[in-house]
Short mmCIF file of C-alpha atoms in Angstrom, two decimals:
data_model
loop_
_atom_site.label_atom_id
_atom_site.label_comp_id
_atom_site.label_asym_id
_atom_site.label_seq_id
_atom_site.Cartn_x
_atom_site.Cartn_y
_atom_site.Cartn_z
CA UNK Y 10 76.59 -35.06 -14.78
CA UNK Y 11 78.95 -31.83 -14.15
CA UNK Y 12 76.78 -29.67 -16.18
CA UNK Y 13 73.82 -31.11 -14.78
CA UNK Y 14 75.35 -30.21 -11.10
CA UNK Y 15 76.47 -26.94 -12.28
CA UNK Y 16 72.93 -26.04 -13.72
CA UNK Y 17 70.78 -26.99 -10.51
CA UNK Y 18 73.75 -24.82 -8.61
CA UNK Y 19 72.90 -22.02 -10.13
CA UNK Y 20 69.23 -22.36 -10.62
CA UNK Y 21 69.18 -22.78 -6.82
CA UNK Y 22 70.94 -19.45 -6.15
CA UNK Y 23 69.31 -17.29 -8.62
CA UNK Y 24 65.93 -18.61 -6.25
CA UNK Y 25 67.64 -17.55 -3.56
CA UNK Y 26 68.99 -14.31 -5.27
CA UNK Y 27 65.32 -13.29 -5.95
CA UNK Y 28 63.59 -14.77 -2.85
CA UNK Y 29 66.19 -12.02 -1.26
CA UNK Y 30 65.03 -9.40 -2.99
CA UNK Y 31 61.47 -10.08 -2.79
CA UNK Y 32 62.14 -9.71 1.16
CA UNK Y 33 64.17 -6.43 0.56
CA UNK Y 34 61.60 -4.95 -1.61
CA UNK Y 35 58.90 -6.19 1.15
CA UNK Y 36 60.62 -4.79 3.80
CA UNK Y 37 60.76 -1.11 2.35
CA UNK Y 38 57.28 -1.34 1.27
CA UNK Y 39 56.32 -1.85 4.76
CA UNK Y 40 58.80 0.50 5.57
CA UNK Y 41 57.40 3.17 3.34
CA UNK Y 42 53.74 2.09 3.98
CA UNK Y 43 54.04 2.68 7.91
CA UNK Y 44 55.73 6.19 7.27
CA UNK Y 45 52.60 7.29 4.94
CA UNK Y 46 50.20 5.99 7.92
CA UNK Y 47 52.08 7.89 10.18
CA UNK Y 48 52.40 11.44 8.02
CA UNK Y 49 49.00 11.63 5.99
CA UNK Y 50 46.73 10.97 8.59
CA UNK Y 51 48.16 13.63 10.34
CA UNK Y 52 47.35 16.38 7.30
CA UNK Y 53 43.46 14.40 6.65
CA UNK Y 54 42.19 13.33 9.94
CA UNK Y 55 43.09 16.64 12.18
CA UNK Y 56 41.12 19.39 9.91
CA UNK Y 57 38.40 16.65 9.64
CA UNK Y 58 38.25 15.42 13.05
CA UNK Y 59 37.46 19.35 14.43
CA UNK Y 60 34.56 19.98 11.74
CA UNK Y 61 33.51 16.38 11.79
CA UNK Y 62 34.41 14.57 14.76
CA UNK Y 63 31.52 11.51 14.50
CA UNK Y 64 32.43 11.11 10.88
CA UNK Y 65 35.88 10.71 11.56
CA UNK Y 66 35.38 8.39 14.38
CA UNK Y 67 32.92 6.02 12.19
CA UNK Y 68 35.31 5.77 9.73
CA UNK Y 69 37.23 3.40 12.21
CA UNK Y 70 34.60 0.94 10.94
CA UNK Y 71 35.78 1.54 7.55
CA UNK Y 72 39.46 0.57 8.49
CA UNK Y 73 38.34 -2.07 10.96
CA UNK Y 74 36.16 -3.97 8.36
CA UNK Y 75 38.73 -3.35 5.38
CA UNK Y 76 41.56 -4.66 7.49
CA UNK Y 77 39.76 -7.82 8.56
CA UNK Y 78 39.14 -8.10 4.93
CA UNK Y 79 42.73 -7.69 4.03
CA UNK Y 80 44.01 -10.26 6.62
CA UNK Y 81 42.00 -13.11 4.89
CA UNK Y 82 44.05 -13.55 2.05
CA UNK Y 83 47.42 -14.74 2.26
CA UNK Y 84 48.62 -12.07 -0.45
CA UNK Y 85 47.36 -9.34 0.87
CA UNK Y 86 48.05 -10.71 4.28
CA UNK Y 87 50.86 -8.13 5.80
CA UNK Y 88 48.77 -5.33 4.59
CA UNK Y 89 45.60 -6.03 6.46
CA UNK Y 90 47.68 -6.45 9.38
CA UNK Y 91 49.54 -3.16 9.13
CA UNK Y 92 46.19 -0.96 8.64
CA UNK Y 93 44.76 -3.09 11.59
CA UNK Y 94 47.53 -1.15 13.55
CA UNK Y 95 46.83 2.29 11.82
CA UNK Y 96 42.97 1.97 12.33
CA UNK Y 97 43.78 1.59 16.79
CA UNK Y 98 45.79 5.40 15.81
CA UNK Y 99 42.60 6.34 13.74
CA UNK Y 100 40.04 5.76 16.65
CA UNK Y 101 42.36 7.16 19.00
CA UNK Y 102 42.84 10.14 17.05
CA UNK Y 103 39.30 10.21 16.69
CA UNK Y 104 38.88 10.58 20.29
CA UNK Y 105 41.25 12.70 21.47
CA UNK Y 106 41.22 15.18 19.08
CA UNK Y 107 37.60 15.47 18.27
CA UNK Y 108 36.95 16.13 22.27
CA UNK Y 109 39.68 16.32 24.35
CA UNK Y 110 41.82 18.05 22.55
CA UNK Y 111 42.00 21.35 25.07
CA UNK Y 112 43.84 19.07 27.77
CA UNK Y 113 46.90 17.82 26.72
CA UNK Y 114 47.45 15.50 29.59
CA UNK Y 115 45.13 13.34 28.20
CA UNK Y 116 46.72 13.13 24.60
CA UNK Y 117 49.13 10.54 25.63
CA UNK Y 118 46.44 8.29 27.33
CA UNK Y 119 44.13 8.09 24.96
CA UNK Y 120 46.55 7.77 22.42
CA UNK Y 121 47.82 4.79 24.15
CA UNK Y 122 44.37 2.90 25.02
CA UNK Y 123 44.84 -0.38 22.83
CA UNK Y 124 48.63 -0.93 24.51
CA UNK Y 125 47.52 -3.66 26.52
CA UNK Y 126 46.29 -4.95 23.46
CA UNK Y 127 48.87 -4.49 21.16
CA UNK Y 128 50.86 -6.04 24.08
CA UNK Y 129 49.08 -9.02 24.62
CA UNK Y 130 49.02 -9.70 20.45
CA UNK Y 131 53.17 -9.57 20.64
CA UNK Y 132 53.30 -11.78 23.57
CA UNK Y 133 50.90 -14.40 21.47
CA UNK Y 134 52.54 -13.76 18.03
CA UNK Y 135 49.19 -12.17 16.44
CA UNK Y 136 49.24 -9.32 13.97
CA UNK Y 137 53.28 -8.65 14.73
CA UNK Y 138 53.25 -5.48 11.80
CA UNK Y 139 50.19 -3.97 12.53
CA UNK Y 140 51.08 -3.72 16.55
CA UNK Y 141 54.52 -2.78 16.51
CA UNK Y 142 53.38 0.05 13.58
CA UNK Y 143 51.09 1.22 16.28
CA UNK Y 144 53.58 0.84 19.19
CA UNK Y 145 56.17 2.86 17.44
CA UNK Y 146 53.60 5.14 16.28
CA UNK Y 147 52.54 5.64 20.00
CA UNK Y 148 56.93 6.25 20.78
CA UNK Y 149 56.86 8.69 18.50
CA UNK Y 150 54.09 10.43 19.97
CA UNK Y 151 55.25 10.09 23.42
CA UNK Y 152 58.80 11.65 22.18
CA UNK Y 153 56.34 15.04 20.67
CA UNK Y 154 54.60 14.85 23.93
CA UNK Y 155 57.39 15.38 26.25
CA UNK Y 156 58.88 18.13 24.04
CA UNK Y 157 56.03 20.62 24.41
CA UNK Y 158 56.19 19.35 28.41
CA UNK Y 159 60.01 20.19 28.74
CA UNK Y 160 60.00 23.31 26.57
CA UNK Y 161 56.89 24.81 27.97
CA UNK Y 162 54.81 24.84 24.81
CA UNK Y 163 51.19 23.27 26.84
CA UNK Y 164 50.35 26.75 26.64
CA UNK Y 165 50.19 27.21 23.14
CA UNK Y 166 48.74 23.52 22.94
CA UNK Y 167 45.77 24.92 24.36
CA UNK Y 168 45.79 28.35 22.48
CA UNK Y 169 46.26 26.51 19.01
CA UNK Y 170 43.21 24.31 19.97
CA UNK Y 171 40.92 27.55 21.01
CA UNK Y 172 41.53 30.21 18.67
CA UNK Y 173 39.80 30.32 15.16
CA UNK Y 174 42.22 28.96 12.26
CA UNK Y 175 43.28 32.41 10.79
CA UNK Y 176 44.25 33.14 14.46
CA UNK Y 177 46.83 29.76 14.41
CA UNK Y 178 49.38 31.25 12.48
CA UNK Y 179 50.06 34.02 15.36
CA UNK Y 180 49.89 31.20 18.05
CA UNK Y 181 52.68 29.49 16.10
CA UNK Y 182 54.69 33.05 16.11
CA UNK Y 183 54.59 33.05 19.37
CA UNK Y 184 55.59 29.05 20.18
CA UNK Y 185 58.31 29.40 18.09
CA UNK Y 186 60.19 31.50 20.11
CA UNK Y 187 60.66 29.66 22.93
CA UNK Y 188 61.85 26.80 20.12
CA UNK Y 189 63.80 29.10 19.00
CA UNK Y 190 66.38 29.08 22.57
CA UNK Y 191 69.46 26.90 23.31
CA UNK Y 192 67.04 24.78 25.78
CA UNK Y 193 64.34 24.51 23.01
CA UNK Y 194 67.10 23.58 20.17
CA UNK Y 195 69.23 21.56 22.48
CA UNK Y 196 66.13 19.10 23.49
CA UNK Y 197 65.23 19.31 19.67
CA UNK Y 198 68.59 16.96 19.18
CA UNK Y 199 68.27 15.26 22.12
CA UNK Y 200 65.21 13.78 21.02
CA UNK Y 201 65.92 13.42 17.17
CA UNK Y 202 68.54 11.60 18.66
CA UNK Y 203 66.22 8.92 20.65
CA UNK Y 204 64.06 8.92 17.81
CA UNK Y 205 66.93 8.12 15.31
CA UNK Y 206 68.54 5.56 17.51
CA UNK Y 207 64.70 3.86 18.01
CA UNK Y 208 63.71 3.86 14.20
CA UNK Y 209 66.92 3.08 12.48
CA UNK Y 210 67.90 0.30 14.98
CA UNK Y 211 64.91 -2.24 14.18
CA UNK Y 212 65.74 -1.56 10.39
CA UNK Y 213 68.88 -4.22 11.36
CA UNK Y 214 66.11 -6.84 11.66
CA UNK Y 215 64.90 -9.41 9.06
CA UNK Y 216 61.73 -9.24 10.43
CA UNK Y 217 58.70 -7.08 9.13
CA UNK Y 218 57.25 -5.94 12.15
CA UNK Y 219 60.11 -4.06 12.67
CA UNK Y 220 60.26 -2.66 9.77
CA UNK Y 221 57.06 -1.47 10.46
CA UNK Y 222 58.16 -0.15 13.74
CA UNK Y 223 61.21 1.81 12.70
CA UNK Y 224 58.80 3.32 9.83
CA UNK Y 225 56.46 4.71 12.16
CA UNK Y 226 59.11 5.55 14.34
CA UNK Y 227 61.21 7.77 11.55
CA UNK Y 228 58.12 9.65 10.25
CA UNK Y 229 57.93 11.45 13.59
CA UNK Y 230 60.58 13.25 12.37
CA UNK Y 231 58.86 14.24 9.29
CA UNK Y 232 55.93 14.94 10.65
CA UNK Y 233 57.33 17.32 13.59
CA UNK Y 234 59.83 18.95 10.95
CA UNK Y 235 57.26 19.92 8.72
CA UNK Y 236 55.46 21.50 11.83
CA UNK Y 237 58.77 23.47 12.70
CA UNK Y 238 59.33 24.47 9.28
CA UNK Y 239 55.39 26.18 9.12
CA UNK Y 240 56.94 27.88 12.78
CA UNK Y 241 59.85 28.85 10.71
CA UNK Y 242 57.66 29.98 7.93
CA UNK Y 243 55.88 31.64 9.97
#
């Protein structure tokens, strides 16, 4: 009877040992999944979206319809919702940067045209991952957004989006010294900071939406690092 008791003891923690790490491992792969939707696009769509800006935007179909796919199967589930969330940043994207990319006002509210969207999904509890990805995504773009604003880089926003690509490279000279100041580097950790503080925060949470917020949140970093270091390069 002891054994017995001792046997279904432990068979009932080792299920709960690996249910937990199922979870874990399911958290960082939506983790990891939301930073590569963030970062890639970012190196794909841009040089396509300028040469081939109705190809880029009908490949929002593509997403859309492989999403919807995704979301029918209970395995495959969580995935189909998070590229539901990346394909509203794809036909954004699409948008702004295959037309309105001289005006940078508008970057931000295009950028952000499926919020009341994504907001009413939350407040219904539909397609948590794939809205909060694309909420955080949209933080993280409103934090890059309000850096060229504060340091006075719309100029060069508009110069970068003119001037032929061997041209970029002096454009970037240029931008990167007024980056390179004690107001430019001092807003740089001000707003690594916010970012930080919004990205690792939601990584507390159990739940995967979150996960796939702080994921999209964190790869601004990346993204905007890898942009300095070209300046820096440069």
């Amino acid at each position: 009877m002891i054994k017995s008791i001792f046997l279904t003891f432990t068979a009932r923690n080792s299920l709960i040992s690996v249910s937990e790490k199922i979870r874990i491992s399911e958290k960082w792969a939506v983790f990891a999944t939301a930073v590569f939707l963030v970062s890639v696009p970012v190196f794909f769509q841009a040089p396509m979206v300028r040469q081939l800006p109705w190809l880029s935007l009908a490949m929002t179909g593509f997403w859309l319809w492989l999403s919807l796919k995704l979301l029918e199967n209970r395995t495959t589930n969580i995935w189909g919702d998070l590229l539901l969330g990346f394909t509203w940043t794809w036909f954004t994207g699409s948008i702004y940067w295959g037309w309105l990319r001289y005006e940078p006002f508008l970057h931000l509210p295009v950028e952000a045209m499926f919020v009341p969207f994504a907001l009413w999904c939350l407040r219904n509890n539909r397609d948590m991952v794939g809205n909060c990805f694309y909420l955080g995504s949209l933080f993280g773009t409103a934090v890059t957004d309000g850096y060229f604003f504060i340091t006075g880089l719309i100029p060069y926003w508009r110069q970068l989006m003119e001037v032929e690509p061997q041209m970029a490279l002096e454009v970037f000279q240029n931008a990167f010294t007024l980056v390179n100041t004690s107001w430019g580097i001092s807003w740089i950790i001000v707003l690594v900071g916010i970012l930080l503080l919004f990205g690792i925060a939601p990584l507390q949470s159990e739940k995967l939406y979150w996960w796939g917020f702080g994921g999209a949140v964190l790869s601004t970093i990346l993204v905007d690092s890898l942009f300095l270091l070209a300046g820096v390069v440069a």
